[in-house]
PDB file of C-alpha atoms and ligand atoms in Angstrom:
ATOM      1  CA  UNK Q 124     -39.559-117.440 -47.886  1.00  0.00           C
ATOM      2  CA  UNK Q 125     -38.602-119.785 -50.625  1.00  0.00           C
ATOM      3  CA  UNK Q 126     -39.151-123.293 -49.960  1.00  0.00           C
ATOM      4  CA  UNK Q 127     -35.754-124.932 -49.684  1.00  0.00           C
ATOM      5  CA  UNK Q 128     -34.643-127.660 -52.162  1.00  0.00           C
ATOM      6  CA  UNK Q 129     -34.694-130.401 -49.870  1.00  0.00           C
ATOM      7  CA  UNK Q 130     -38.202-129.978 -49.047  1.00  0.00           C
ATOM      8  CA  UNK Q 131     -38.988-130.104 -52.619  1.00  0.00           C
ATOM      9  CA  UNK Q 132     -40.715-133.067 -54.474  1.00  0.00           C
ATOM     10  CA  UNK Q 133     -37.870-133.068 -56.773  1.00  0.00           C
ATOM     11  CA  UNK Q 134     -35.730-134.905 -53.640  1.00  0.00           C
ATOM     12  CA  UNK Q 135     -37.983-137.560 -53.435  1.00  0.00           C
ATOM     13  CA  UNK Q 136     -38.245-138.391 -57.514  1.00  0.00           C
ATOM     14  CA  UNK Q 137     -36.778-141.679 -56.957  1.00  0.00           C
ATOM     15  CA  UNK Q 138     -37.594-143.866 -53.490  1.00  0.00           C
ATOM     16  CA  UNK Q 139     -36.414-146.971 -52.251  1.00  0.00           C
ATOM     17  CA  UNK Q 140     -39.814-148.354 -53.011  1.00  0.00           C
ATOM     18  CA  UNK Q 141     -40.031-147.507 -56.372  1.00  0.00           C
ATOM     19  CA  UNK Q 142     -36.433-148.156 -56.764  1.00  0.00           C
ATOM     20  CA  UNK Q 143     -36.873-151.964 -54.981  1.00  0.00           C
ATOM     21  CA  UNK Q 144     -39.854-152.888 -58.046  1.00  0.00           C
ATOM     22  CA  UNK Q 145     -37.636-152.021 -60.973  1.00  0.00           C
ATOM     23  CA  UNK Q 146     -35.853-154.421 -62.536  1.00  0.00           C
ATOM     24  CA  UNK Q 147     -32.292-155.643 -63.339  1.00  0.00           C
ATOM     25  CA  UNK Q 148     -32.555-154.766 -67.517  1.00  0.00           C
ATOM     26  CA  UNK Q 149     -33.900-151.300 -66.083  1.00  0.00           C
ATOM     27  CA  UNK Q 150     -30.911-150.682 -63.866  1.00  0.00           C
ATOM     28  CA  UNK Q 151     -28.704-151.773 -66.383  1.00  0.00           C
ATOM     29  CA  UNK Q 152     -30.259-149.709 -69.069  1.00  0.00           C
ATOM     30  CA  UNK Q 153     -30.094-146.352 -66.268  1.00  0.00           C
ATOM     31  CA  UNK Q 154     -26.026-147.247 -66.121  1.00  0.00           C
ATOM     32  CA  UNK Q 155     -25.662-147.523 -70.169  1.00  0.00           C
ATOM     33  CA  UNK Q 156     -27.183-144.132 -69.964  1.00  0.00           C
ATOM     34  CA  UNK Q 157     -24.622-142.630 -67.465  1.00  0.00           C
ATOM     35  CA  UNK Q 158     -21.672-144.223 -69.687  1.00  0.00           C
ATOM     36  CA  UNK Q 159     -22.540-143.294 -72.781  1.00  0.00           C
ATOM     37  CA  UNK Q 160     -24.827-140.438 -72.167  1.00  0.00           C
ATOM     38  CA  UNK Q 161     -23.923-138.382 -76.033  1.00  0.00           C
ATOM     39  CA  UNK Q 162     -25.174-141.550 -77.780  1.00  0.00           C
ATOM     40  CA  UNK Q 163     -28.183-142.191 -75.050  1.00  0.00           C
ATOM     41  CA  UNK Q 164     -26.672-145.535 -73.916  1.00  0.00           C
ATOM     42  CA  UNK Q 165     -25.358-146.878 -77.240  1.00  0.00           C
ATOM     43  CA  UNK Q 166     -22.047-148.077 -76.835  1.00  0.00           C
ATOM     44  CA  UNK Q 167     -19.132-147.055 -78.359  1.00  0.00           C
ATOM     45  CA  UNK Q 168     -15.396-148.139 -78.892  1.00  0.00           C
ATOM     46  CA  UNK Q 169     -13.141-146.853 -75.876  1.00  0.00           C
ATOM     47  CA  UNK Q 170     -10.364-146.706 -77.942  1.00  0.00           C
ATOM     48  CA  UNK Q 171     -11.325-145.334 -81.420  1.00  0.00           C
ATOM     49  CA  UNK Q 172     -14.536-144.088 -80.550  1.00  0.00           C
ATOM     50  CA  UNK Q 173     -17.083-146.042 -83.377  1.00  0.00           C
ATOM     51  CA  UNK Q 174     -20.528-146.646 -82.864  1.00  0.00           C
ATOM     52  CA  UNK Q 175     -19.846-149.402 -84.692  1.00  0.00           C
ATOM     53  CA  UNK Q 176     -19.676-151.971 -82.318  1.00  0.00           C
ATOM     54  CA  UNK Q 177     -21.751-155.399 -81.869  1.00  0.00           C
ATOM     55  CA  UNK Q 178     -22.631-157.122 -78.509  1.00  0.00           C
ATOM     56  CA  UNK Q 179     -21.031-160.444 -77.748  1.00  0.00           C
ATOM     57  CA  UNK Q 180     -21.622-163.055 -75.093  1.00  0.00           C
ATOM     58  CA  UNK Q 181     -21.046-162.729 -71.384  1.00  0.00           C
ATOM     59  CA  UNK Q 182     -22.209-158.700 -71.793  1.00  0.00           C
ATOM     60  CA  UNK Q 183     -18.785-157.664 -73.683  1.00  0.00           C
ATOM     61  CA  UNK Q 184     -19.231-155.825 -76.641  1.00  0.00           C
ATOM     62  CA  UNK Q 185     -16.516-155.728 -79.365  1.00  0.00           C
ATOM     63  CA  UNK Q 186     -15.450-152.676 -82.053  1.00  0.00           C
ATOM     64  CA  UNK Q 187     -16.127-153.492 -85.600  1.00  0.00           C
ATOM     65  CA  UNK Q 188     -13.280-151.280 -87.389  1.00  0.00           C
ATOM     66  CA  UNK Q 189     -11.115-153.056 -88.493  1.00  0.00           C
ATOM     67  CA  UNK Q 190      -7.435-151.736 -86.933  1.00  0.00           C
ATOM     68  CA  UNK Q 191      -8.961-151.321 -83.337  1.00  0.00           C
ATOM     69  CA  UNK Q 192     -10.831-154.489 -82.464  1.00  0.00           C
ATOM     70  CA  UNK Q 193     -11.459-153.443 -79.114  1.00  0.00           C
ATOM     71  CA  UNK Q 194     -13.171-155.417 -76.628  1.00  0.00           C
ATOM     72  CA  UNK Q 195     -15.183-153.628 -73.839  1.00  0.00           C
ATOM     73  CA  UNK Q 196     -17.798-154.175 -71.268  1.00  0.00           C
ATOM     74  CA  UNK Q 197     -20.610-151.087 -69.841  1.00  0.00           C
ATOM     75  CA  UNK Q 198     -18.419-151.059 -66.678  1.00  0.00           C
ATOM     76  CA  UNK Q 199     -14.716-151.605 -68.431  1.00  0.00           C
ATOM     77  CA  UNK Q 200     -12.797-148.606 -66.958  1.00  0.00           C
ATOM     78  CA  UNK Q 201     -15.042-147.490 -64.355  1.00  0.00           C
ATOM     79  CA  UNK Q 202     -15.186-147.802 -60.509  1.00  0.00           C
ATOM     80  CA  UNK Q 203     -17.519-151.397 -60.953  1.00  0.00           C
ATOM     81  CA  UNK Q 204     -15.414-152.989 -63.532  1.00  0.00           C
ATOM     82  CA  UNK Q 205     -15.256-156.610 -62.671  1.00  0.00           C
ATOM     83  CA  UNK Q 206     -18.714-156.806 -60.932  1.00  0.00           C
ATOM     84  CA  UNK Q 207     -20.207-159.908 -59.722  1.00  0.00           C
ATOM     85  CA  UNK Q 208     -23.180-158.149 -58.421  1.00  0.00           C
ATOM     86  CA  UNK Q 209     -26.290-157.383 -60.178  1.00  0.00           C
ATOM     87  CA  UNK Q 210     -26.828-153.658 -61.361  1.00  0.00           C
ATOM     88  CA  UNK Q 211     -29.681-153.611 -59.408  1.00  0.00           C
ATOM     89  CA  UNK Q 212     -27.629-154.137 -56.011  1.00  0.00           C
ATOM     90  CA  UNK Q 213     -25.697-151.922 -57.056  1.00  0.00           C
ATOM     91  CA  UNK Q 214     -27.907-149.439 -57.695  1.00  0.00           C
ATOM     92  CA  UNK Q 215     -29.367-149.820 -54.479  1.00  0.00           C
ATOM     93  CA  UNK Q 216     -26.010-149.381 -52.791  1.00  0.00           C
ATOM     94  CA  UNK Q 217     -25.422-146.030 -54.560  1.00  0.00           C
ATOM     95  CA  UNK Q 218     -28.724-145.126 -53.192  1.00  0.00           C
ATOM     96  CA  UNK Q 219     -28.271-145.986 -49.752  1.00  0.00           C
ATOM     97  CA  UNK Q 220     -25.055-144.204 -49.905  1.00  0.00           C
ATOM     98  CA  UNK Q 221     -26.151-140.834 -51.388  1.00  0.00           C
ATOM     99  CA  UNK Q 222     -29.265-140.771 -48.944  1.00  0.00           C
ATOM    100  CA  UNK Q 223     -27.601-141.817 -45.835  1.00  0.00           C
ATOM    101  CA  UNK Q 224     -27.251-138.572 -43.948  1.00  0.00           C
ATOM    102  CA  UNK Q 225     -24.295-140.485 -41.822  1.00  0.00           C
ATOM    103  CA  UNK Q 226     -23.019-142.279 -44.304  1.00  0.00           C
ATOM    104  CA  UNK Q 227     -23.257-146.144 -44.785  1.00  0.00           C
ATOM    105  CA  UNK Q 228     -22.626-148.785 -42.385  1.00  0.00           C
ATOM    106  CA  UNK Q 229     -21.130-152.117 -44.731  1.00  0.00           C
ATOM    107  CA  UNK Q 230     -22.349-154.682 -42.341  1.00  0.00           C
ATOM    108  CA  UNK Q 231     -26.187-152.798 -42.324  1.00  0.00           C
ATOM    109  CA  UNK Q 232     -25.674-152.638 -46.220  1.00  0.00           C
ATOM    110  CA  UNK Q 233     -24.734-156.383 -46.528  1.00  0.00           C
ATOM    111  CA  UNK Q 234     -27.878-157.034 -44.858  1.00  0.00           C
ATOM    112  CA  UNK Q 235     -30.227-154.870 -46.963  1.00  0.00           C
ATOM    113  CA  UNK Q 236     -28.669-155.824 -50.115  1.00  0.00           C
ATOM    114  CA  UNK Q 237     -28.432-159.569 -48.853  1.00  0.00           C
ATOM    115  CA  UNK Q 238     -24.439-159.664 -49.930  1.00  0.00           C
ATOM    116  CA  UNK Q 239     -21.375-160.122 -48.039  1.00  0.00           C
ATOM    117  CA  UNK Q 240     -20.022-157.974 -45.666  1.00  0.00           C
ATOM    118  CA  UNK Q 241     -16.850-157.726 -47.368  1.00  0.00           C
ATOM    119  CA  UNK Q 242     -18.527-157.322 -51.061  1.00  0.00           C
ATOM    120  CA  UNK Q 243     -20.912-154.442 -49.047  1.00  0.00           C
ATOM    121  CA  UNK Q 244     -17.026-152.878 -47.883  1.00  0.00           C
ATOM    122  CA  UNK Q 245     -14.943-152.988 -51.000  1.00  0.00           C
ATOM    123  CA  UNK Q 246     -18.432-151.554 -52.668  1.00  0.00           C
ATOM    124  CA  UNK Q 247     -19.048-148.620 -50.421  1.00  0.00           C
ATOM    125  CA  UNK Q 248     -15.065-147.801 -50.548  1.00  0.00           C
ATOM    126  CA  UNK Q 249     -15.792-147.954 -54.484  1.00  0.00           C
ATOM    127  CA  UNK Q 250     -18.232-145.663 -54.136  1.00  0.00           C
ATOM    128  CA  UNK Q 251     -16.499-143.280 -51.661  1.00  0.00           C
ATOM    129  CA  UNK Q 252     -13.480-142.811 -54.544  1.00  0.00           C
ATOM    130  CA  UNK Q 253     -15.963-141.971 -57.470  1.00  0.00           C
ATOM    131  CA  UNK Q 254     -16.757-138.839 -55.265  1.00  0.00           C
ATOM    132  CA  UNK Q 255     -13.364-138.181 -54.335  1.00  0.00           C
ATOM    133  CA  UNK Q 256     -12.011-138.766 -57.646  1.00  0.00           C
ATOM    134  CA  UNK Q 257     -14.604-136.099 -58.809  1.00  0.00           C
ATOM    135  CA  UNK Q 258     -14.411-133.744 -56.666  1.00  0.00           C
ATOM    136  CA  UNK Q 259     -12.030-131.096 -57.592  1.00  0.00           C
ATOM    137  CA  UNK Q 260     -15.209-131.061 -60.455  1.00  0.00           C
ATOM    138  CA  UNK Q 261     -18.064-130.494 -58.177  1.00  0.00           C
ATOM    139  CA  UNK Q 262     -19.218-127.022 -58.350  1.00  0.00           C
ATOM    140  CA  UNK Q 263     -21.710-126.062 -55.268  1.00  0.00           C
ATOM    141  CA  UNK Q 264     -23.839-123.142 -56.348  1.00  0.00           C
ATOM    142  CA  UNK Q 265     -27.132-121.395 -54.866  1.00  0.00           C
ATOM    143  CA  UNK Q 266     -26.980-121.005 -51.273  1.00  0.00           C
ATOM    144  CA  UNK Q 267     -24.538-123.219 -49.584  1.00  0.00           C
ATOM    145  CA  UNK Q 268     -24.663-124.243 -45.977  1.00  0.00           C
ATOM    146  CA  UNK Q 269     -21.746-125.974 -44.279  1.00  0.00           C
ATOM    147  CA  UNK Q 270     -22.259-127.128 -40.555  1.00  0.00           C
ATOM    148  CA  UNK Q 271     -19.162-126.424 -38.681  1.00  0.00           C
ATOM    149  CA  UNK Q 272     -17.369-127.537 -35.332  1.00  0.00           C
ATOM    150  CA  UNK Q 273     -14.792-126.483 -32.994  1.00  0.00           C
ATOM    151  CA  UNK Q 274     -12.868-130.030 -31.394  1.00  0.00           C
ATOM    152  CA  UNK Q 275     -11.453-129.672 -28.014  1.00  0.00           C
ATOM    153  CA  UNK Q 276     -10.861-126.848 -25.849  1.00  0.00           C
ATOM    154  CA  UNK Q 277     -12.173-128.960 -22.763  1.00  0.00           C
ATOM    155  CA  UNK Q 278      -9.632-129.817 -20.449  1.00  0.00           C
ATOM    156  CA  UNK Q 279     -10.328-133.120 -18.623  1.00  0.00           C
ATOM    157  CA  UNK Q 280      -9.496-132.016 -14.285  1.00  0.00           C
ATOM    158  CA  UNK Q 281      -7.319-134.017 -13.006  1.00  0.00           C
ATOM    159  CA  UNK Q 282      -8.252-137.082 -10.585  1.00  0.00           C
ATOM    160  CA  UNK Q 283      -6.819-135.934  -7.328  1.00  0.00           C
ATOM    161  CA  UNK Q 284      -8.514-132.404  -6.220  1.00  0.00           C
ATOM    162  CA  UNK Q 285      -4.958-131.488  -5.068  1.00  0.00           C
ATOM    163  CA  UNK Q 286      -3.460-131.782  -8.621  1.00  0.00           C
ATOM    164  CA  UNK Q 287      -6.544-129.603 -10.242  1.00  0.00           C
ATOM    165  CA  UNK Q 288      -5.635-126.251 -11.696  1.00  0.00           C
ATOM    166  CA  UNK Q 289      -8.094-123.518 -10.882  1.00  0.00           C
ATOM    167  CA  UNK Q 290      -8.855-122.428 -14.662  1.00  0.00           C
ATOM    168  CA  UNK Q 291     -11.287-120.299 -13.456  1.00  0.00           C
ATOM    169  CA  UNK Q 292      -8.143-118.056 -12.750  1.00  0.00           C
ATOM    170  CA  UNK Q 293      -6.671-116.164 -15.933  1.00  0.00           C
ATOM    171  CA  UNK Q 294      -3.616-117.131 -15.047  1.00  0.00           C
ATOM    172  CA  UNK Q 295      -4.979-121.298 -16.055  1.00  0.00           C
ATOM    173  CA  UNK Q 296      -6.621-120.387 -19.299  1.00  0.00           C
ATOM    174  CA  UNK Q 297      -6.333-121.291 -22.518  1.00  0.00           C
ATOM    175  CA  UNK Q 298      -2.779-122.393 -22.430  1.00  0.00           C
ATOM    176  CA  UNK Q 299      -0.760-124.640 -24.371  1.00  0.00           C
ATOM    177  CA  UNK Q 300       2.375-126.198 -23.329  1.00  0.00           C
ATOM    178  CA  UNK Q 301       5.430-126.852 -24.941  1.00  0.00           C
ATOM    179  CA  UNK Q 302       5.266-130.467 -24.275  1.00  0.00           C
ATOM    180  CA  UNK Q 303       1.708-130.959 -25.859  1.00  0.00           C
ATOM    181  CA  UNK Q 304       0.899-133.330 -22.720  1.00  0.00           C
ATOM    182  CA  UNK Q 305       1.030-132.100 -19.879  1.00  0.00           C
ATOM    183  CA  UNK Q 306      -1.935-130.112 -19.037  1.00  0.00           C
ATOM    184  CA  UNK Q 307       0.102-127.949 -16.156  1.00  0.00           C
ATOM    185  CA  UNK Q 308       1.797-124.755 -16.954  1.00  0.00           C
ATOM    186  CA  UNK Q 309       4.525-125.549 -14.859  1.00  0.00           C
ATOM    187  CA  UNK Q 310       5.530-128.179 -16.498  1.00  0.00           C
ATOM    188  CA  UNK Q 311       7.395-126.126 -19.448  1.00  0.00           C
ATOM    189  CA  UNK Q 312       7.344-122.811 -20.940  1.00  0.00           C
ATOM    190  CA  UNK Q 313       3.851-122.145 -22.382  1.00  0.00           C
ATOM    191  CA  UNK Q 314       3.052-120.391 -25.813  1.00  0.00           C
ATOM    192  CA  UNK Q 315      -0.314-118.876 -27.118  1.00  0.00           C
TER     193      UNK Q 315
HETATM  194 ZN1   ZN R 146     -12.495-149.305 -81.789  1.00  0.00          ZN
END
């Protein structure tokens, strides 16, 4: 049997150690390379679309033709425009996120990261929209598994023995009243 793809190597091509030693100029370098992947990380204009652009203080960079003029950052338009945090941190955070098989908790990521709680929130919620935002894109292909689960179907018995309803009887099963509270077929007219 082939070996599934999460017991490959090719999962573990990037850890948390390895990811922890790198440093900020690295991370930032990995997220020109997701913006701008045609050019391999060399910015161009938003608007007009020249590579003819120079870098400025404070991380902008600015458009050199001369109608457009454009000013732009690496995160201008995307999900961490306005950041405050390093690219490293953030990094990190997308890391956490993608491996976490339960998802995230903000307070346990505010603690990793060594961040607020509320920065660890608003960036996890950031995070959570890129994926929604893309995902009328996202393709799954090969051999897709999908874990499933039927909710409810127990009926709690009621406290007093004298109010219980025998559901061992077929009369008692699997019926839903009317009302949607009332757990007691006498109660209304039942359907289903
Ligand atoms: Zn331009």
């Amino acid at each position: 049997m082939a070996q599934h793809f999460r017991h490959s190597p090719e999962v573990r091509d990037l850890t948390i150690t390895e990811l922890s030693r790198i440093q900020d100029r690295t991370a930032k370098k990995w997220f020109r390379q997701a913006r701008w992947p045609e050019t391999d990380g060399k910015p161009y204009c938003p608007q007009c679309g020249t590579l003819r652009c120079y870098e400025m203080s404070r991380e902008r960079f600015k458009c050199s033709a001369k109608e457009c003029k454009a000013v732009f950052t690496l995160t201008l338009g995307t999900a961490f425009a306005w950041r405050k945090l390093l690219f490293k941190k953030m990094l990190l955070a997308i890391w956490f996120t993608a491996n976490s098989v339960k998802g995230k908790a903000a307070l346990q990521l505010s603690r990793e990261l060594g961040i607020q709680s509320k920065t660890a929130w608003v960036l996890l919620i950031k995070l959570r929209e890129v994926v929604a935002s893309r995902r009328e894109d996202i393709v799954l292909d090969g051999e897709v598994e999908i874990d499933g689960k039927y909710a409810g179907g127990h009926v709690r018995p009621e406290n007093r023995a004298e109010d219980r309803v025998d559901r061992r009887l077929k009369a008692n099963r699997s019926r839903i009243n009317r009302c949607g509270v009332s757990r007691r077929a006498s109660c209304c007219e039942t359907v289903a």
